[in-house]
Backbone as a ProteinNet text record, in pm:
[ID]
protein_1_A
[PRIMARY]
MAKILVKKLDPSIELPAYKTEGASGMDLMAFIKEPIILKSQNSCLVPTGIAVAFSNEFEIQIRPRSGLAAKNNISVLNTPGTIDSDYRGEIKVILYNHGKEDFLINNKDRIAQMVLAPVIKMNFEETYELPETIRGEGGFGSTGK
[TERTIARY]
899	766.1	777.5	704.9	708.9	625.8	672.1	601.2	503.5	376.3	270.3	208.7	210.4	141.7	-3.7	-94.8	-236.5	-304.6	-387.9	-464.7	-612.8	-673.6	-817.4	-890	-985.6	-1060.3	-1176.8	-1194.9	-1297.5	-1251.4	-1269.3	-1221.6	-1288.6	-1406.9	-1479.5	-1428.6	-1338.8	-1292.4	-1203.6	-1228.6	-1142.1	-1035.1	-909.2	-800.7	-800.6	-762.5	-748.8	-645.7	-664.4	-571.9	-568.4	-457.3	-449.7	-537.6	-622.6	-715	-649.2	-547.1	-474.4	-325.8	-244.4	-99.2	-55.1	-127	-89.3	-154.1	-235.6	-304.6	-206.3	-221.4	-136.6	-205.3	-335.2	-410.8	-487.6	-514.2	-597.9	-732.3	-840.6	-972.7	-996.1	-1051.6	-1094.9	-1244.2	-1286.1	-1427.1	-1486.1	-1613.5	-1686.6	-1698.4	-1679.1	-1705.2	-1808	-1934.8	-2044.4	-2148	-2211.3	-2314.2	-2447.9	-2477.6	-2602	-2568.2	-2648.4	-2623.3	-2625.2	-2548.5	-2543.7	-2608.8	-2700.9	-2757.2	-2680.3	-2602.3	-2526.1	-2614.7	-2665.9	-2757.9	-2687.4	-2764	-2714.1	-2649.5	-2534.2	-2461.1	-2415.7	-2393.4	-2347	-2229	-2162.6	-2049.7	-2077.2	-2000.2	-2006.9	-1871.9	-1848.1	-1724.4	-1753.6	-1682.3	-1709.3	-1590.5	-1612.9	-1505.1	-1471	-1344.6	-1299.1	-1265.6	-1252.4	-1223	-1077.7	-990.4	-847.5	-764.6	-652.5	-550.5	-417.7	-324.1	-197.8	-77.5	38.2	166.4	265.9	348.3	445.7	557.1	661.3	780.4	749.3	822.5	800.2	854.5	904.9	944.7	824	705.9	586.8	467.1	364	229.8	135.2	15	-89.2	-186.4	-213.6	-309.2	-442.5	-549.9	-684.9	-746	-784.1	-832.7	-970.7	-1043.7	-1173.3	-1157.4	-1260.2	-1267.7	-1333.4	-1273.2	-1324.5	-1465.4	-1496.2	-1630.2	-1737.3	-1710.2	-1806.5	-1824.4	-1715.2	-1722.8	-1801	-1768.4	-1831.6	-1978.2	-2010.1	-2145.8	-2238.7	-2182.6	-2268	-2233.9	-2133.7	-2092.8	-2042.6	-1982.4	-1930	-1778.8	-1725.7	-1582.4	-1531.9	-1400.4	-1337.8	-1325.3	-1377.4	-1385.5	-1249.2	-1158.5	-1025.9	-923.3	-949.2	-866.3	-732.1	-618.9	-614.3	-606.5	-675.8	-660.7	-525.7	-468.3	-336.3	-343.1	-284.7	-262.6	-113.7	-79.8	60.4	115.4	247.7	311.4	298.4	270.5	258.5	113.3	17.6	-123.4	-153.5	-215.8	-245.6	-394.7	-477.4	-620.9	-680.2	-809.9	-882	-880.4	-859.8	-871.1	-1019.5	-1054.6	-1191.5	-1184.9	-1286.2	-1288.2	-1401.2	-1369.4	-1471.7	-1525.3	-1645.8	-1708.5	-1801.6	-1808.7	-1898.8	-1986	-2114.1	-2209.5	-2232.4	-2170.8	-2187.5	-2317.4	-2383.6	-2502.3	-2629.3	-2736.2	-2867.1	-2949.3	-2904.6	-2975.3	-2898.1	-2969.5	-2904.7	-2832.5	-2729.3	-2647.9	-2639.8	-2666	-2666.3	-2530.6	-2471.2	-2344.9	-2375.8	-2338.1	-2358.6	-2225.7	-2232.7	-2113	-2041.5	-1910.3	-1820.9	-1827	-1900.4	-1893.2	-1752.8	-1699.9	-1570	-1593.1	-1529.9	-1563.3	-1451.9	-1328.4	-1215	-1096.9	-986.4	-864.8	-751.4	-656.6	-540.7	-415.4	-327	-202.4	-87.5	14.8	135.4	222.1	266	344.7	466.5	580	697.5	677.9	742.4	737.2	877.1	884.4	1010.6	993.8	1072.4	1064	1138.1	1095.6	1159.6	1212.4	1312.8	1367.9	1354.9	1303.6	1294.2	1424.5	1461.4	1573.8	1516.9	1508.3	1448.2	1535.6	1469.6	1540	1457.3	1520.8	1450.7	1414	1476.6	1453.1	1441.3	1354.5	1343.9	1397.4	1449.6	1498.8	1385.3	1416.2	1317	1281.8	1155.5	1109.7	1028	995.6	911.8	773	720.2	586.4	583.7	686.4	690.9	580.6	509.1	402.6	265.4	260.3	133.1	62.7	-61.6	-136.3	-235.4	-350.9	-453.5	-486	-468.8	-501.2	-399	-286.9	-189.6	-113.4	-120.3	-47.7	-138.9	-262.8	-358.1	-470.1	-549.2	-665.6	-625
-1580.8	-1547.3	-1479.9	-1371.3	-1295	-1363.9	-1354.7	-1413.1	-1310.1	-1349	-1264.4	-1339.2	-1277.7	-1335.9	-1292.7	-1385	-1351.9	-1402	-1315.3	-1347.7	-1353.7	-1469.8	-1484.8	-1435.6	-1346.2	-1291.4	-1380.6	-1490	-1589.2	-1720.8	-1833.7	-1960.9	-2003	-1950.2	-1990	-1921.2	-1826.1	-1749.1	-1834.5	-1825.7	-1889.5	-1788.4	-1830.5	-1739.5	-1713.3	-1592.3	-1564.5	-1659.4	-1688.7	-1776.6	-1736.3	-1767	-1746.9	-1852.4	-1812.1	-1905.2	-1979.1	-1917.7	-1982.6	-1956	-2031.1	-2015.9	-1876.2	-1818.8	-1688.6	-1569.5	-1593.5	-1483.1	-1397	-1265.4	-1173.8	-1129	-1149.3	-1108.2	-1223.4	-1207.9	-1303.1	-1236.7	-1312.1	-1256.8	-1242.3	-1128.2	-1104.6	-1130.9	-1191.9	-1222.9	-1139.1	-1108.9	-1037.5	-1128.6	-1070.5	-1141.3	-1059	-1092.4	-1014.7	-1109.5	-1063.8	-1143.1	-1136.2	-1020.8	-998.3	-944.7	-977	-920.6	-767.3	-708.1	-562.2	-527.7	-432.6	-380.2	-253.4	-260.2	-144	-68.7	43.7	124	182.5	205.4	269	403.3	429.6	555.8	579.6	471.4	481.1	388.5	410	325.7	262.7	158.8	96.7	32.5	12.6	-48.4	-194.4	-284.8	-427.6	-494.6	-553.3	-622.5	-755.5	-798.8	-925.8	-1029.2	-986.3	-1080.7	-1123.6	-1055.7	-1089.1	-963.9	-984.7	-881.1	-942.7	-859.8	-910.8	-837.1	-899.8	-836.7	-881	-785	-815.9	-711.7	-737.2	-653.3	-513.4	-412.7	-274.7	-248.1	-349.5	-335.9	-343.7	-374.6	-398.4	-318	-315.1	-271.4	-374	-380.1	-459.3	-361.1	-380.2	-296.5	-370	-298.6	-352.6	-297.8	-389.5	-351.6	-412.1	-353.8	-411.1	-548.8	-628	-751.7	-716.6	-757.9	-720.4	-772.8	-892	-946.6	-863.1	-819.3	-734	-600.5	-547.7	-419.1	-432.8	-534.6	-551.3	-591.4	-681.2	-734.8	-655.3	-589.1	-525.2	-379.8	-323.7	-184.4	-158.2	-259.6	-247.2	-233.4	-133.3	-107.2	-74.1	-75.4	-28.4	122.6	195.9	341.4	407.6	370.5	434.7	347.2	316.1	223.8	284.6	218.2	103.1	147.9	76.9	99.8	46.9	104.6	63.2	11.2	-105.1	-158.1	-140.2	-50.8	-25.2	-137.5	-154	-263.4	-250	-130.9	-114.5	-115	-141.7	-150.6	-291.7	-302.9	-434	-459.4	-369.3	-387.6	-474.2	-497.8	-576.8	-507.5	-583.9	-530	-512.2	-390.3	-359.1	-294.6	-317.3	-271.6	-171.4	-56.3	43.3	11.9	-40.8	-70	43.4	68.2	171.5	111	144	96	205	189.2	285.3	261.9	151	112.5	183.2	148	205.7	117.7	-5.4	-100	-120.4	-147.6	-184.6	-317.3	-340.7	-462.5	-530.1	-659.2	-735.1	-802.2	-778.2	-841.6	-942.5	-1067.3	-1174.7	-1216.6	-1280.8	-1335.2	-1428.7	-1417.3	-1497.1	-1461.1	-1356.3	-1308.1	-1255.6	-1283.8	-1229	-1083.7	-989.9	-848.3	-763.8	-811.2	-733.5	-829.1	-776.9	-857.1	-779.6	-854.5	-791.3	-836.1	-738.5	-762.2	-709.8	-790.1	-746.9	-669.4	-550.9	-465.4	-410.4	-397.1	-338.5	-189.4	-139.6	3	60.5	166.9	238.7	373.6	398.2	525.1	634.9	759.4	872.7	973	1045.3	1156.6	1282.3	1388.6	1515.1	1592	1655.3	1748.2	1879.3	1978	2105	2176.9	2239.4	2312.6	2434	2528.7	2645.4	2629.2	2534.8	2511.1	2361.3	2324.1	2185.8	2175.9	2060.6	2045.2	2065.4	2124.4	2148.5	2018.1	2010.1	1899.3	1955.4	1872.8	1917.1	1956.1	1879.6	1904.7	2026.3	2044.4	2158.2	2151.2	2263.2	2269.7	2236	2183.4	2146.8	2041.9	2067.6	1979.7	1890.5	1877.1	1786.4	1806.7	1701.9	1706.9	1777.7	1817.3	1894.2	1811.1	1677.5	1594.5	1539.4	1585.5	1541.6	1459.6	1398.7	1319.9	1190.7
-6301.9	-6255.6	-6118.7	-6100.6	-5976.2	-5868.2	-5745.3	-5631.9	-5575.2	-5568.7	-5513.1	-5395.9	-5279.4	-5164.6	-5171	-5147.9	-5153.4	-5027	-4971.8	-4851.4	-4890.3	-4867.3	-4889.9	-4765.6	-4782.7	-4670.7	-4628.9	-4703.6	-4672.3	-4735.2	-4666.2	-4720.5	-4851.1	-4881.5	-5002.7	-5129.7	-5115.6	-5230.7	-5320.2	-5450.8	-5550	-5589.4	-5586.5	-5623	-5773.2	-5813.3	-5956.3	-6018.5	-6146.6	-6218	-6364.2	-6431.1	-6575.7	-6641.7	-6734.5	-6800.4	-6916.6	-6978.4	-7088.2	-7071	-7141.3	-7136.9	-7182.4	-7278.1	-7332.3	-7263.5	-7162.2	-7094.2	-7016.1	-7025.3	-6947.7	-6819.2	-6811.4	-6693.4	-6631.6	-6502.8	-6428.2	-6400.9	-6415.1	-6387.5	-6238.1	-6199.1	-6061.6	-6053.5	-5943.8	-5924.8	-5811.8	-5825.5	-5720.3	-5599.2	-5481.3	-5356.1	-5279.9	-5300.7	-5243.3	-5182.5	-5075.5	-5006.1	-5080.3	-5135.7	-5209.5	-5347.7	-5450.2	-5583.3	-5579.8	-5669.2	-5684.3	-5816.9	-5813.7	-5938.4	-5971.2	-6079.1	-6125.4	-6224.1	-6178.4	-6258.7	-6380.6	-6485.1	-6605.6	-6571.2	-6631.2	-6614.1	-6469.8	-6394.3	-6256.5	-6234	-6120.1	-6081.7	-5946.1	-5915.9	-5784	-5753	-5626.2	-5578	-5545.4	-5612.9	-5598.1	-5528.1	-5411.4	-5340.4	-5407.8	-5390.8	-5448.2	-5341.7	-5216.1	-5109.8	-5099.3	-5172.4	-5162.9	-5136.8	-5071.6	-5051	-5093.7	-5135.8	-5190.3	-5133	-5148	-5115.3	-5221.4	-5266.5	-5370.5	-5367.7	-5442.6	-5446.5	-5498.9	-5447.5	-5492.7	-5632.6	-5699.3	-5840.2	-5933	-5874	-5954.8	-5904.7	-5987.9	-5952.3	-6011.6	-5960	-6025.1	-6087.1	-6215.9	-6286.4	-6295.3	-6266.8	-6276.4	-6405	-6492.6	-6625.5	-6652.9	-6748	-6784.3	-6849.6	-6843.4	-6920	-7053.2	-7161.9	-7294	-7318.4	-7269.7	-7288.3	-7220	-7096.7	-7026.4	-7098.1	-7149.4	-7219.6	-7350.1	-7429.2	-7560	-7550.6	-7457.6	-7449.6	-7358.5	-7254.7	-7154.1	-7124.3	-7192.4	-7171.4	-7029.5	-6966.4	-6830.7	-6838.4	-6768.4	-6771.5	-6631.4	-6616.4	-6493.5	-6506.8	-6409.5	-6420.8	-6428.2	-6342.3	-6339.1	-6410.3	-6534.3	-6610.7	-6647.6	-6623	-6533.6	-6388.8	-6303.5	-6160	-6116.3	-6014.1	-5967.5	-5825.3	-5804.2	-5669.8	-5643.7	-5552.1	-5517.9	-5430.8	-5434.9	-5361.5	-5210.3	-5159.5	-5014.4	-4964.8	-5053.4	-5014.3	-4964.9	-4850.6	-4793	-4772.5	-4818.5	-4802.4	-4911.8	-4899	-4998.4	-5134.1	-5238.7	-5374.1	-5404.2	-5442.8	-5484	-5621.2	-5700.6	-5839.3	-5857.6	-5917.3	-5949.1	-6088.7	-6094.7	-6223.4	-6262.2	-6393.4	-6446.4	-6555.1	-6551.4	-6650.4	-6755.1	-6872.4	-6982.2	-7058.9	-7031.7	-7107.9	-7065.7	-7134.1	-7106	-7012.3	-6990.9	-6904.8	-6774.5	-6666.6	-6541.3	-6561.5	-6481.9	-6494	-6358.3	-6354.7	-6230.1	-6208.6	-6091.8	-6053.9	-5944.2	-5968.3	-5871.4	-5809.5	-5695.6	-5632.6	-5730.9	-5734.9	-5820	-5968	-6006.1	-6144.5	-6170.8	-6287.9	-6327.4	-6369.1	-6296.7	-6313.2	-6374.2	-6366.4	-6416.5	-6430	-6479.9	-6483	-6418.9	-6364	-6301.8	-6374.2	-6397.9	-6470.2	-6385.5	-6369.3	-6298.9	-6396.5	-6357.7	-6447	-6372.8	-6443.8	-6379.6	-6355.2	-6250.2	-6217.6	-6236.9	-6312.8	-6332.4	-6265	-6163.4	-6088.5	-6164.9	-6143.8	-6211.8	-6110.3	-6152.3	-6075.2	-6159.2	-6099.6	-6170.9	-6159.6	-6269.4	-6271.3	-6323.7	-6236.7	-6274.6	-6375.7	-6475.2	-6579.6	-6620.5	-6684.3	-6736.1	-6882.9	-6951.3	-7093.7	-7119	-7212.2	-7256.6	-7398.5	-7437.8	-7575.3	-7676	-7791.4	-7896.3	-7966.8	-8013.4	-8097.1	-8211.5	-8310.2	-8421.6	-8371.4	-8278.8	-8225.7	-8134.7	-8057.7	-7966.6	-7862.1	-7843.4	-7742.8	-7800	-7923.5	-7984	-7900	-7866	-7775.9	-7847.8	-7788.4	-7835.6	-7982.5	-8062.3	-8203.2	-8289.2	-8233.7	-8310.4	-8413.5	-8402.9	-8499.1	-8607	-8611.9	-8716.3	-8658.6	-8748.5	-8706.4	-8640.7
[MASK]
+++++++++++++++++++++++++++++++++++++++++++++++++++++++++++++++++++++++++++++++++++++++++++++++++++++++++++++++++++++++++++++++++++++++++++++++++

């Protein structure tokens, strides 16, 4: 298990936790003084009240909660959002309301989930030719429906 340092920006904040043994993500909760009304077809930035530090072998991905998406049409706008290992600020979540109704966000509402993921760095090697494949340069929809 990877070690993640977490800083609570307020003593009242509950730390994220795995809800079940098989869960891959921890729920993030809103940390807000006043409720936020997320208007239909709009986005907002929701603070969580926590900051983290972890090894540069990892990133934290911020993903939608399936229940919010299925029941309320609420998603994370930049799915998955990335928390880089060198970021030390508060984790904030960009939520988007795909629905037709406004959505109310209250303090401590579970708004997203965070997943720790390994990072594999790449090195570019410039070339004038790429190896041939069956697909070639075929783009969007080129492999069928």
